[in-house]
GROMACS .gro file of C-alpha atoms in nm:
model
  302
    1MET     CA    1   0.952  -2.320  -0.029
    2VAL     CA    2   0.861  -2.050  -0.297
    3GLU     CA    3   1.026  -1.719  -0.254
    4HIS     CA    4   0.839  -1.386  -0.339
    5TYR     CA    5   0.923  -1.029  -0.286
    6LEU     CA    6   0.627  -0.838  -0.171
    7TYR     CA    7   0.677  -0.479  -0.029
    8GLY     CA    8   1.031  -0.519  -0.044
    9ALA     CA    9   1.027  -0.803   0.207
   10LYS     CA   10   1.125  -1.181   0.114
   11VAL     CA   11   0.834  -1.395   0.190
   12PHE     CA   12   0.851  -1.790   0.160
   13CYS     CA   13   0.551  -1.992   0.106
   14ALA     CA   14   0.504  -2.385   0.016
   15ILE     CA   15   0.283  -2.296  -0.261
   16PRO     CA   16   0.319  -2.012  -0.515
   17LEU     CA   17   0.095  -1.711  -0.442
   18PHE     CA   18   0.091  -1.638  -0.804
   19ASP     CA   19   0.132  -1.788  -1.128
   20HIS     CA   20   0.446  -1.624  -1.221
   21PRO     CA   21   0.631  -1.514  -0.898
   22VAL     CA   22   0.837  -1.200  -0.934
   23LEU     CA   23   1.167  -1.206  -0.780
   24ILE     CA   24   1.251  -0.841  -0.725
   25PRO     CA   25   1.457  -0.731  -0.426
   26ALA     CA   26   1.336  -0.371  -0.367
   27ALA     CA   27   1.605  -0.153  -0.215
   28THR     CA   28   1.482  -0.065   0.121
   29HIS     CA   29   1.611   0.129   0.438
   30GLY     CA   30   1.727  -0.177   0.611
   31GLU     CA   31   1.736  -0.561   0.593
   32HIS     CA   32   1.379  -0.722   0.651
   33ALA     CA   33   1.378  -1.043   0.803
   34ALA     CA   34   1.238  -1.310   0.572
   35LEU     CA   35   0.879  -1.409   0.648
   36GLU     CA   36   0.736  -1.754   0.615
   37LEU     CA   37   0.358  -1.812   0.543
   38LEU     CA   38   0.281  -2.143   0.696
   39PRO     CA   39  -0.055  -2.332   0.787
   40ARG     CA   40  -0.191  -2.376   1.136
   41ASN     CA   41  -0.218  -2.743   1.243
   42ASP     CA   42  -0.386  -2.720   1.572
   43GLY     CA   43  -0.713  -2.604   1.395
   44GLY     CA   44  -0.758  -2.255   1.559
   45MET     CA   45  -0.628  -1.958   1.672
   46GLN     CA   46  -0.343  -1.984   1.931
   47GLY     CA   47  -0.263  -1.723   2.193
   48ASN     CA   48  -0.445  -1.521   2.494
   49TYR     CA   49  -0.618  -1.256   2.303
   50ASN     CA   50  -0.768  -1.034   2.562
   51GLU     CA   51  -0.799  -0.728   2.360
   52SER     CA   52  -0.977  -0.689   2.027
   53MET     CA   53  -1.064  -0.417   1.807
   54HIS     CA   54  -1.279  -0.380   1.477
   55LEU     CA   55  -1.034  -0.244   1.228
   56TYR     CA   56  -1.303  -0.191   0.944
   57THR     CA   57  -1.513  -0.357   0.708
   58THR     CA   58  -1.382  -0.375   0.367
   59HIS     CA   59  -1.441  -0.591   0.054
   60GLY     CA   60  -1.762  -0.679   0.244
   61ARG     CA   61  -1.590  -0.857   0.540
   62GLU     CA   62  -1.545  -0.758   0.885
   63VAL     CA   63  -1.162  -0.726   0.971
   64LEU     CA   64  -1.077  -0.779   1.336
   65LEU     CA   65  -0.733  -0.735   1.531
   66HIS     CA   66  -0.665  -0.940   1.833
   67THR     CA   67  -0.392  -0.924   2.093
   68ASP     CA   68  -0.314  -1.002   2.470
   69ARG     CA   69  -0.292  -0.620   2.581
   70GLU     CA   70  -0.390  -0.279   2.523
   71LEU     CA   71  -0.320  -0.182   2.172
   72ALA     CA   72  -0.031   0.059   2.278
   73SER     CA   73   0.283  -0.097   2.142
   74SER     CA   74   0.403  -0.389   1.946
   75VAL     CA   75   0.674  -0.572   2.118
   76PRO     CA   76   0.882  -0.910   2.103
   77GLY     CA   77   0.681  -1.194   2.213
   78GLN     CA   78   0.342  -1.027   2.179
   79PRO     CA   79   0.093  -1.262   2.027
   80TRP     CA   80  -0.133  -1.126   1.738
   81CYS     CA   81  -0.420  -1.227   1.524
   82LEU     CA   82  -0.575  -1.072   1.232
   83GLU     CA   83  -0.905  -1.212   1.164
   84VAL     CA   84  -1.115  -1.186   0.853
   85ALA     CA   85  -1.449  -1.300   0.951
   86GLY     CA   86  -1.557  -1.622   0.794
   87VAL     CA   87  -1.260  -1.640   0.577
   88VAL     CA   88  -0.911  -1.672   0.741
   89SER     CA   89  -0.707  -1.591   1.057
   90PHE     CA   90  -0.350  -1.493   1.034
   91THR     CA   91  -0.158  -1.531   1.369
   92TRP     CA   92   0.202  -1.428   1.461
   93THR     CA   93   0.427  -1.345   1.739
   94GLY     CA   94   0.611  -1.000   1.769
   95GLY     CA   95   0.961  -1.015   1.652
   96GLU     CA   96   0.910  -1.350   1.492
   97PRO     CA   97   0.934  -1.439   1.113
   98VAL     CA   98   0.653  -1.701   1.096
   99ILE     CA   99   0.301  -1.617   1.000
  100ARG     CA  100   0.025  -1.897   1.047
  101TYR     CA  101  -0.311  -1.907   0.858
  102GLN     CA  102  -0.613  -2.078   0.926
  103LEU     CA  103  -0.887  -2.088   0.663
  104HIS     CA  104  -1.255  -2.061   0.781
  105ASP     CA  105  -1.580  -2.178   0.633
  106ASP     CA  106  -1.578  -1.953   0.346
  107GLY     CA  107  -1.202  -1.961   0.298
  108THR     CA  108  -1.046  -2.068  -0.029
  109TRP     CA  109  -0.661  -2.050  -0.147
  110PRO     CA  110  -0.720  -1.741  -0.385
  111LEU     CA  111  -0.904  -1.554  -0.102
  112LEU     CA  112  -0.620  -1.629   0.146
  113ILE     CA  113  -0.379  -1.485  -0.117
  114PHE     CA  114  -0.575  -1.180  -0.142
  115TRP     CA  115  -0.599  -1.100   0.230
  116PHE     CA  116  -0.248  -1.180   0.286
  117VAL     CA  117  -0.096  -0.962   0.006
  118HIS     CA  118  -0.348  -0.676  -0.013
  119ILE     CA  119  -0.441  -0.647   0.356
  120PHE     CA  120  -0.233  -0.836   0.604
  121LEU     CA  121   0.132  -0.775   0.476
  122PRO     CA  122   0.068  -0.382   0.497
  123LEU     CA  123  -0.091  -0.420   0.833
  124HIS     CA  124   0.209  -0.630   0.960
  125LEU     CA  125   0.475  -0.421   0.829
  126THR     CA  126   0.306  -0.121   0.985
  127LEU     CA  127   0.296  -0.271   1.332
  128GLN     CA  128   0.664  -0.394   1.285
  129ARG     CA  129   0.741  -0.039   1.218
  130SER     CA  130   0.891  -0.130   0.890
  131TYR     CA  131   0.727   0.098   0.694
  132ASP     CA  132   0.456   0.387   0.657
  133PHE     CA  133   0.174   0.330   0.414
  134ILE     CA  134  -0.003   0.574   0.188
  135HIS     CA  135  -0.336   0.505   0.010
  136ALA     CA  136  -0.222   0.594  -0.362
  137ALA     CA  137  -0.154   0.452  -0.691
  138ALA     CA  138   0.233   0.493  -0.768
  139VAL     CA  139   0.393   0.481  -1.116
  140GLU     CA  140   0.757   0.560  -1.244
  141VAL     CA  141   0.828   0.859  -1.470
  142ASN     CA  142   1.178   0.921  -1.563
  143GLY     CA  143   1.292   0.681  -1.298
  144GLN     CA  144   1.131   0.844  -1.010
  145ALA     CA  145   0.796   0.778  -0.823
  146ILE     CA  146   0.488   0.995  -0.859
  147LEU     CA  147   0.198   0.919  -0.658
  148PHE     CA  148  -0.170   0.981  -0.703
  149ILE     CA  149  -0.388   1.035  -0.430
  150GLY     CA  150  -0.754   1.132  -0.379
  151PRO     CA  151  -1.085   1.013  -0.235
  152SER     CA  152  -1.220   0.665  -0.301
  153THR     CA  153  -1.355   0.647  -0.669
  154GLY     CA  154  -1.145   0.971  -0.761
  155GLY     CA  155  -0.965   0.803  -1.033
  156LYS     CA  156  -0.629   0.692  -0.903
  157SER     CA  157  -0.647   0.335  -1.030
  158THR     CA  158  -0.786   0.437  -1.372
  159LEU     CA  159  -0.500   0.715  -1.438
  160GLY     CA  160  -0.228   0.476  -1.304
  161ASP     CA  161  -0.361   0.228  -1.556
  162TYR     CA  162  -0.323   0.477  -1.834
  163PHE     CA  163   0.031   0.515  -1.736
  164LEU     CA  164   0.084   0.164  -1.716
  165LYS     CA  165  -0.044   0.094  -2.053
  166ARG     CA  166   0.216   0.367  -2.191
  167GLY     CA  167   0.516   0.184  -2.059
  168HIS     CA  168   0.543   0.337  -1.721
  169PRO     CA  169   0.648   0.083  -1.443
  170MET     CA  170   0.408   0.048  -1.157
  171LEU     CA  171   0.506   0.054  -0.800
  172SER     CA  172   0.167   0.006  -0.652
  173ASP     CA  173  -0.201  -0.015  -0.745
  174ASP     CA  174  -0.323   0.104  -0.405
  175LYS     CA  175  -0.106   0.066  -0.106
  176VAL     CA  176   0.236   0.237  -0.109
  177ALA     CA  177   0.505   0.136   0.122
  178ALA     CA  178   0.734   0.431   0.192
  179PHE     CA  179   1.048   0.490   0.399
  180ARG     CA  180   1.301   0.767   0.462
  181ARG     CA  181   1.662   0.727   0.393
  182ARG     CA  182   1.928   0.994   0.425
  183GLY     CA  183   1.667   1.256   0.418
  184GLU     CA  184   1.489   1.138   0.121
  185TYR     CA  185   1.156   0.943   0.089
  186TYR     CA  186   1.132   0.633  -0.117
  187ALA     CA  187   0.823   0.435  -0.256
  188VAL     CA  188   0.859   0.080  -0.241
  189PRO     CA  189   0.714  -0.184  -0.503
  190SER     CA  190   0.416  -0.352  -0.362
  191HIS     CA  191   0.300  -0.666  -0.574
  192PRO     CA  192   0.257  -0.727  -0.953
  193HIS     CA  193  -0.108  -0.684  -0.975
  194HIS     CA  194  -0.350  -0.393  -1.085
  195ARG     CA  195  -0.712  -0.359  -1.030
  196PRO     CA  196  -0.837  -0.063  -1.246
  197PHE     CA  197  -1.208  -0.169  -1.159
  198ARG     CA  198  -1.423  -0.211  -0.852
  199GLU     CA  199  -1.455  -0.584  -0.764
  200PHE     CA  200  -1.427  -0.751  -0.420
  201GLU     CA  201  -1.147  -0.970  -0.302
  202VAL     CA  202  -0.931  -0.992  -0.624
  203LEU     CA  203  -0.567  -0.850  -0.672
  204GLY     CA  204  -0.635  -0.773  -1.024
  205TYR     CA  205  -0.449  -0.821  -1.364
  206PRO     CA  206  -0.073  -0.925  -1.351
  207VAL     CA  207   0.139  -0.613  -1.403
  208GLU     CA  208   0.401  -0.558  -1.683
  209PRO     CA  209   0.619  -0.362  -1.649
  210PHE     CA  210   0.649  -0.381  -1.282
  211ALA     CA  211   0.911  -0.140  -1.085
  212GLU     CA  212   1.233  -0.320  -1.023
  213ARG     CA  213   1.337  -0.120  -0.705
  214SER     CA  214   1.236   0.126  -0.462
  215ARG     CA  215   1.228   0.496  -0.621
  216PRO     CA  216   1.255   0.846  -0.471
  217ILE     CA  217   0.899   1.011  -0.425
  218HIS     CA  218   0.918   1.275  -0.686
  219ALA     CA  219   0.584   1.428  -0.635
  220PHE     CA  220   0.233   1.388  -0.521
  221TYR     CA  221  -0.073   1.468  -0.748
  222VAL     CA  222  -0.401   1.515  -0.577
  223LEU     CA  223  -0.691   1.437  -0.818
  224GLU     CA  224  -1.034   1.617  -0.803
  225TRP     CA  225  -1.320   1.618  -1.046
  226ALA     CA  226  -1.385   1.939  -1.225
  227LYS     CA  227  -1.733   2.037  -1.430
  228ALA     CA  228  -1.818   1.871  -1.741
  229GLY     CA  229  -1.631   2.077  -2.041
  230ALA     CA  230  -1.376   2.220  -1.807
  231GLY     CA  231  -1.003   2.227  -1.874
  232VAL     CA  232  -0.726   2.023  -1.725
  233GLU     CA  233  -0.556   2.242  -1.460
  234LEU     CA  234  -0.263   2.194  -1.229
  235THR     CA  235  -0.178   2.405  -0.928
  236GLU     CA  236   0.086   2.374  -0.668
  237VAL     CA  237  -0.034   2.299  -0.302
  238THR     CA  238   0.186   2.500  -0.025
  239GLY     CA  239   0.260   2.543   0.306
  240PHE     CA  240   0.020   2.353   0.592
  241ARG     CA  241  -0.209   2.254   0.298
  242LYS     CA  242   0.028   1.976   0.179
  243PHE     CA  243  -0.002   1.827   0.525
  244GLU     CA  244  -0.379   1.846   0.507
  245GLU     CA  245  -0.378   1.670   0.171
  246LEU     CA  246  -0.163   1.384   0.268
  247LEU     CA  247  -0.295   1.319   0.602
  248PRO     CA  248  -0.615   1.136   0.488
  249ASN     CA  249  -0.442   0.924   0.276
  250TYR     CA  250  -0.189   0.780   0.560
  251LEU     CA  251  -0.308   0.412   0.621
  252TYR     CA  252  -0.366   0.251   0.972
  253HIS     CA  253  -0.438   0.525   1.220
  254PHE     CA  254  -0.341   0.335   1.544
  255ARG     CA  255  -0.362   0.562   1.852
  256PHE     CA  256  -0.034   0.439   1.972
  257LEU     CA  257   0.139   0.512   1.667
  258GLN     CA  258  -0.011   0.889   1.616
  259GLU     CA  259   0.289   1.075   1.748
  260GLN     CA  260   0.517   0.886   1.497
  261ARG     CA  261   0.267   0.916   1.218
  262LEU     CA  262   0.210   1.301   1.265
  263ARG     CA  263   0.585   1.366   1.273
  264TRP     CA  264   0.662   1.144   0.985
  265LEU     CA  265   0.387   1.313   0.801
  266ALA     CA  266   0.519   1.650   0.873
  267GLN     CA  267   0.862   1.581   0.742
  268LEU     CA  268   0.712   1.411   0.426
  269ALA     CA  269   0.496   1.710   0.364
  270SER     CA  270   0.780   1.973   0.423
  271GLN     CA  271   1.013   1.785   0.191
  272SER     CA  272   0.758   1.698  -0.089
  273LEU     CA  273   0.603   1.860  -0.399
  274VAL     CA  274   0.230   1.841  -0.382
  275PHE     CA  275  -0.004   1.937  -0.679
  276ARG     CA  276  -0.386   1.943  -0.728
  277VAL     CA  277  -0.482   1.823  -1.067
  278SER     CA  278  -0.851   1.920  -1.170
  279ARG     CA  279  -0.997   1.733  -1.486
  280PRO     CA  280  -1.342   1.642  -1.599
  281ARG     CA  281  -1.503   1.304  -1.562
  282ASP     CA  282  -1.414   1.217  -1.955
  283LEU     CA  283  -1.197   0.901  -2.033
  284ALA     CA  284  -1.164   1.040  -2.373
  285ARG     CA  285  -0.972   1.344  -2.231
  286MET     CA  286  -0.743   1.109  -2.029
  287HIS     CA  287  -0.447   1.186  -2.279
  288GLU     CA  288  -0.471   1.520  -2.160
  289VAL     CA  289  -0.414   1.472  -1.802
  290TYR     CA  290  -0.135   1.196  -1.883
  291GLU     CA  291   0.050   1.465  -2.106
  292LEU     CA  292   0.026   1.747  -1.870
  293VAL     CA  293   0.158   1.525  -1.570
  294CYS     CA  294   0.438   1.370  -1.760
  295GLU     CA  295   0.548   1.723  -1.896
  296HIS     CA  296   0.524   1.888  -1.560
  297SER     CA  297   0.730   1.587  -1.393
  298ARG     CA  298   0.990   1.651  -1.654
  299GLN     CA  299   1.012   2.022  -1.573
  300LEU     CA  300   1.030   1.963  -1.214
  301ARG     CA  301   1.371   1.762  -1.283
  302LYS     CA  302   1.547   2.074  -1.423
   0.00000   0.00000   0.00000
């Protein structure tokens, strides 16, 4: 069995998920049970799935979640199935470490890897209450995590790529696992790939350097576009508006997790520094954004 560390959790698989598995035991808030990814040998989904919900459509595929009861909790012994229509289904039992997969007509091994790493694991770790996930790109600056958040096509991955090419380790390209320990929030390394382009069902390029451990969240930078020719500006977000900026970027809005989610986000907002970065759509001026954020981040440490 090949050992991987993904989102701080140890994952065993009979075949390597990547050409060069990265063995990085990220520091987390507690011990994660090691997971095993194994094939289904019975030809289909197993379990009594009375309840189903359409999660979303992403990467051109319908994604559905099945279980045996109303979606009000995740408890030991509860059967689950995440179905990517036409591609693959992942089945597991609450509290148990084995994940079974079944490829469908359109399924291939590269597609299975993409859906398992990029979509399934964040969902699974959320349902198991291991982490809360934020839609962001995260890099290290001076040994701490800074997170870029904003709407889709807002330039998060492009800016993250600019930092990466200048030697800043990447924690995550898209989904940031976060946890709270001794009153401080940490961002967890996800997987060593980066996708600074819009293409369906690919993890992206292998990342070097990739973060070696979880890092304290230093600040959030909310990206927004300015008019052509405008300057690059940075302003602090304060009070309740910090919560308003973070809320749309929290992933997996399950109704049964709403109370925990809002409490967690309120604590995160109250303890976090949030800044808005306004810049024009001009790649030639990316260095201005980079220099401003790096200098600002250094000043925050003083």
